[in-house]
mmCIF file of C-alpha atoms in Angstrom:
data_model
loop_
_atom_site.group_PDB
_atom_site.id
_atom_site.type_symbol
_atom_site.label_atom_id
_atom_site.label_comp_id
_atom_site.label_asym_id
_atom_site.label_seq_id
_atom_site.Cartn_x
_atom_site.Cartn_y
_atom_site.Cartn_z
ATOM 1 C CA LEU A 1 -7.825 50.086 39.168
ATOM 2 C CA ASP A 2 -4.121 50.250 38.742
ATOM 3 C CA ASP A 3 -1.347 48.075 40.089
ATOM 4 C CA ALA A 4 -0.804 50.183 43.236
ATOM 5 C CA ASP A 5 -4.551 50.268 44.030
ATOM 6 C CA VAL A 6 -4.785 46.483 43.850
ATOM 7 C CA ALA A 7 -1.731 45.995 46.075
ATOM 8 C CA GLN A 8 -3.079 48.479 48.633
ATOM 9 C CA GLY A 9 -6.549 46.907 48.561
ATOM 10 C CA LEU A 10 -5.137 43.454 49.257
ATOM 11 C CA ARG A 11 -2.996 44.767 52.128
ATOM 12 C CA GLU A 12 -6.071 46.421 53.639
ATOM 13 C CA ALA A 13 -8.124 43.239 53.221
ATOM 14 C CA VAL A 14 -5.473 41.196 55.031
ATOM 15 C CA GLN A 15 -5.249 43.751 57.845
ATOM 16 C CA ALA A 16 -9.022 43.832 58.263
ATOM 17 C CA SER A 17 -9.890 40.162 57.780
ATOM 18 C CA GLY A 18 -6.756 38.043 58.071
ATOM 19 C CA PRO A 19 -4.982 35.800 55.566
ATOM 20 C CA ILE A 20 -6.266 35.395 52.028
ATOM 21 C CA GLY A 21 -7.026 31.762 51.233
ATOM 22 C CA GLY A 22 -8.428 32.217 47.760
ATOM 23 C CA LEU A 23 -9.684 34.530 45.079
ATOM 24 C CA ILE A 24 -12.520 34.199 42.570
ATOM 25 C CA TYR A 25 -12.302 36.756 39.770
ATOM 26 C CA LEU A 26 -15.626 37.321 37.973
ATOM 27 C CA HIS A 27 -15.282 38.729 34.457
ATOM 28 C CA TRP A 28 -18.546 39.554 32.711
ATOM 29 C CA PRO A 29 -18.431 40.692 29.074
ATOM 30 C CA MET A 30 -18.864 44.437 28.850
ATOM 31 C CA GLY A 31 -17.551 45.326 25.445
ATOM 32 C CA GLY A 32 -20.928 45.657 23.713
ATOM 33 C CA GLY A 33 -19.750 43.441 20.847
ATOM 34 C CA GLN A 34 -16.398 45.209 20.439
ATOM 35 C CA MET A 35 -13.475 42.800 20.218
ATOM 36 C CA PHE A 36 -11.157 44.798 22.531
ATOM 37 C CA ALA A 37 -13.341 47.341 24.356
ATOM 38 C CA ASP A 38 -11.326 49.609 26.658
ATOM 39 C CA ASP A 39 -13.423 48.915 29.761
ATOM 40 C CA GLU A 40 -13.170 45.163 29.283
ATOM 41 C CA VAL A 41 -9.419 45.294 28.705
ATOM 42 C CA ALA A 42 -9.030 47.395 31.879
ATOM 43 C CA SER A 43 -11.121 44.888 33.833
ATOM 44 C CA ALA A 44 -9.048 41.934 32.621
ATOM 45 C CA GLN A 45 -5.883 43.863 33.405
ATOM 46 C CA GLY A 46 -7.192 44.015 36.982
ATOM 47 C CA ALA A 47 -7.159 40.194 37.060
ATOM 48 C CA PHE A 48 -3.470 40.218 36.145
ATOM 49 C CA PHE A 49 -2.734 42.794 38.876
ATOM 50 C CA LEU A 50 -4.673 40.672 41.366
ATOM 51 C CA ALA A 51 -2.675 37.592 40.384
ATOM 52 C CA LYS A 52 0.578 39.515 40.718
ATOM 53 C CA HIS A 53 -0.178 40.612 44.271
ATOM 54 C CA VAL A 54 -2.292 37.766 45.681
ATOM 55 C CA GLY A 55 0.166 35.055 44.684
ATOM 56 C CA GLY A 56 2.394 35.547 47.717
ATOM 57 C CA TYR A 57 -0.578 35.323 50.061
ATOM 58 C CA LEU A 58 -1.893 32.158 48.419
ATOM 59 C CA ARG A 59 1.445 30.369 48.164
ATOM 60 C CA ASP A 60 2.262 31.100 51.823
ATOM 61 C CA GLN A 61 -0.970 29.670 53.275
ATOM 62 C CA PRO A 62 -1.210 26.081 54.485
ATOM 63 C CA GLY A 63 -3.899 23.851 53.015
ATOM 64 C CA ARG A 64 -5.775 24.285 49.762
ATOM 65 C CA THR A 65 -5.680 27.812 48.424
ATOM 66 C CA PHE A 66 -7.251 28.803 45.129
ATOM 67 C CA PHE A 67 -7.350 31.265 42.256
ATOM 68 C CA LEU A 68 -10.382 30.937 39.969
ATOM 69 C CA THR A 69 -11.485 33.059 37.043
ATOM 70 C CA VAL A 70 -15.094 32.987 35.854
ATOM 71 C CA THR A 71 -16.058 34.209 32.387
ATOM 72 C CA ARG A 72 -19.378 34.088 30.539
ATOM 73 C CA LEU A 73 -18.393 33.153 27.000
ATOM 74 C CA ASP A 74 -20.767 30.333 26.090
ATOM 75 C CA GLY A 75 -20.354 27.656 28.766
ATOM 76 C CA ALA A 76 -18.222 25.662 26.323
ATOM 77 C CA LEU A 77 -14.876 27.466 26.648
ATOM 78 C CA GLY A 78 -15.722 29.663 23.686
ATOM 79 C CA LEU A 79 -15.973 26.600 21.459
ATOM 80 C CA GLY A 80 -19.772 26.357 21.385
ATOM 81 C CA ASP A 81 -21.819 26.333 18.225
ATOM 82 C CA GLY A 82 -23.170 29.873 18.712
ATOM 83 C CA HIS A 83 -26.860 29.006 18.881
ATOM 84 C CA ASN A 84 -29.152 31.798 20.025
ATOM 85 C CA ARG A 85 -29.950 30.055 23.305
ATOM 86 C CA HIS A 86 -26.524 31.262 24.443
ATOM 87 C CA GLY A 87 -27.365 34.855 23.520
ATOM 88 C CA LEU A 88 -25.152 34.672 20.454
ATOM 89 C CA ASP A 89 -26.124 35.510 16.907
ATOM 90 C CA GLY A 90 -23.971 32.871 15.215
ATOM 91 C CA THR A 91 -21.239 35.412 14.412
ATOM 92 C CA GLY A 92 -19.469 35.145 17.741
ATOM 93 C CA GLN A 93 -20.768 38.562 18.858
ATOM 94 C CA GLY A 94 -21.281 37.193 22.358
ATOM 95 C CA GLN A 95 -17.683 35.977 22.546
ATOM 96 C CA SER A 96 -14.944 37.971 24.184
ATOM 97 C CA ALA A 97 -11.327 37.604 23.122
ATOM 98 C CA VAL A 98 -10.311 39.487 26.265
ATOM 99 C CA ALA A 99 -12.208 37.125 28.558
ATOM 100 C CA GLY A 100 -10.775 34.159 26.675
ATOM 101 C CA GLY A 101 -7.298 35.427 27.520
ATOM 102 C CA LEU A 102 -7.975 34.812 31.214
ATOM 103 C CA PHE A 103 -7.661 31.077 30.548
ATOM 104 C CA GLY A 104 -4.040 31.725 29.558
ATOM 105 C CA LEU A 105 -3.489 33.525 32.861
ATOM 106 C CA VAL A 106 -4.851 30.538 34.794
ATOM 107 C CA LYS A 107 -2.694 28.064 32.873
ATOM 108 C CA THR A 108 0.401 30.159 33.561
ATOM 109 C CA LEU A 109 -0.415 30.470 37.261
ATOM 110 C CA ARG A 110 -0.839 26.684 37.508
ATOM 111 C CA LEU A 111 2.767 26.337 36.349
ATOM 112 C CA GLU A 112 4.127 29.131 38.544
ATOM 113 C CA TRP A 113 2.100 28.271 41.661
ATOM 114 C CA PRO A 114 1.995 24.456 41.885
ATOM 115 C CA SER A 115 0.699 24.586 45.480
ATOM 116 C CA VAL A 116 -2.335 26.738 44.520
ATOM 117 C CA TYR A 117 -5.485 25.301 42.941
ATOM 118 C CA CYS A 118 -6.027 27.359 39.757
ATOM 119 C CA ARG A 119 -8.931 26.907 37.361
ATOM 120 C CA GLY A 120 -10.657 28.913 34.636
ATOM 121 C CA ILE A 121 -14.428 28.516 34.462
ATOM 122 C CA ASP A 122 -16.624 29.515 31.530
ATOM 123 C CA LEU A 123 -20.218 29.820 32.728
ATOM 124 C CA ASP A 124 -23.023 29.731 30.154
ATOM 125 C CA PRO A 125 -24.622 33.221 30.027
ATOM 126 C CA ALA A 126 -28.051 31.519 30.050
ATOM 127 C CA CYS A 127 -27.291 29.863 33.402
ATOM 128 C CA PRO A 128 -29.381 31.416 36.218
ATOM 129 C CA ALA A 129 -27.352 33.117 38.970
ATOM 130 C CA ASP A 130 -28.258 30.638 41.724
ATOM 131 C CA VAL A 131 -27.398 27.630 39.561
ATOM 132 C CA GLY A 132 -24.204 29.302 38.367
ATOM 133 C CA ALA A 133 -23.118 30.002 41.948
ATOM 134 C CA ARG A 134 -23.636 26.330 42.869
ATOM 135 C CA ARG A 135 -21.729 25.181 39.780
ATOM 136 C CA ILE A 136 -18.801 27.492 40.648
ATOM 137 C CA MET A 137 -18.756 26.134 44.214
ATOM 138 C CA ASP A 138 -18.734 22.581 42.828
ATOM 139 C CA GLU A 139 -15.640 23.481 40.793
ATOM 140 C CA LEU A 140 -13.999 25.073 43.802
ATOM 141 C CA LEU A 141 -14.424 21.809 45.708
ATOM 142 C CA ASP A 142 -13.489 19.515 42.792
ATOM 143 C CA PRO A 143 -10.912 16.979 43.997
ATOM 144 C CA ASN A 144 -9.490 16.676 40.446
ATOM 145 C CA THR A 145 -6.920 19.451 40.416
ATOM 146 C CA LEU A 146 -5.545 18.411 37.022
ATOM 147 C CA LEU A 147 -8.149 20.311 34.987
ATOM 148 C CA ALA A 148 -7.137 23.856 34.066
ATOM 149 C CA GLU A 149 -10.431 24.932 32.502
ATOM 150 C CA VAL A 150 -14.055 23.869 32.411
ATOM 151 C CA GLY A 151 -17.206 25.076 30.719
ATOM 152 C CA LEU A 152 -20.463 24.922 32.657
ATOM 153 C CA SER A 153 -24.152 25.257 31.910
ATOM 154 C CA VAL A 154 -27.292 24.102 33.649
ATOM 155 C CA ASP A 155 -27.053 20.782 31.780
ATOM 156 C CA TRP A 156 -23.386 20.062 31.139
ATOM 157 C CA ARG A 157 -19.745 20.353 32.120
ATOM 158 C CA VAL A 158 -17.121 20.350 29.369
ATOM 159 C CA THR A 159 -13.340 20.315 29.293
ATOM 160 C CA ALA A 160 -10.865 20.612 26.456
ATOM 161 C CA VAL A 161 -9.045 17.447 25.416
ATOM 162 C CA PRO A 162 -6.065 17.536 23.035
ATOM 163 C CA ALA A 163 -6.715 15.882 19.663
ATOM 164 C CA GLU A 164 -3.829 13.427 20.180
ATOM 165 C CA VAL A 165 -5.570 12.023 23.259
ATOM 166 C CA LEU A 166 -8.821 11.608 21.335
ATOM 167 C CA ALA A 167 -7.004 9.771 18.544
ATOM 168 C CA LEU A 168 -5.380 7.414 21.032
ATOM 169 C CA SER A 169 -8.654 6.639 22.771
ATOM 170 C CA ARG A 170 -10.467 5.458 19.621
#
């Protein structure tokens, strides 16, 4: 998809179904272990085009609107230990630098769209689809809008905390 295709698709969606109240962008790794595979870069570029064109719709709607990205790094924001239970071989082969970049998009949108709930979610690849869908819905309904990113698995939910905060809390 290119920029014009995304803009046209959103216009058609609004004409057919009414106002857009939110968007969940699902980004599954597709690079086959390549750091910057062309198909994965093109897919992530689609997320940026979507953000560019959906922003006006989301900012103009009353109530809680949302923009979520969902990646499948390791369920720990790419900071996991790389054990095989996550489908990784300990070398980071299962990680995706491109998918990790979507967290930067979400953080930027949070600053540019203060009225829109924006969050990046990293879902553990080992998480079954039905459980993952429920976990994503839980995040969508989370009343704490201060978190920019969370990692999810069947058993846990993690967030990143700056080191200075950890030092102060000890």
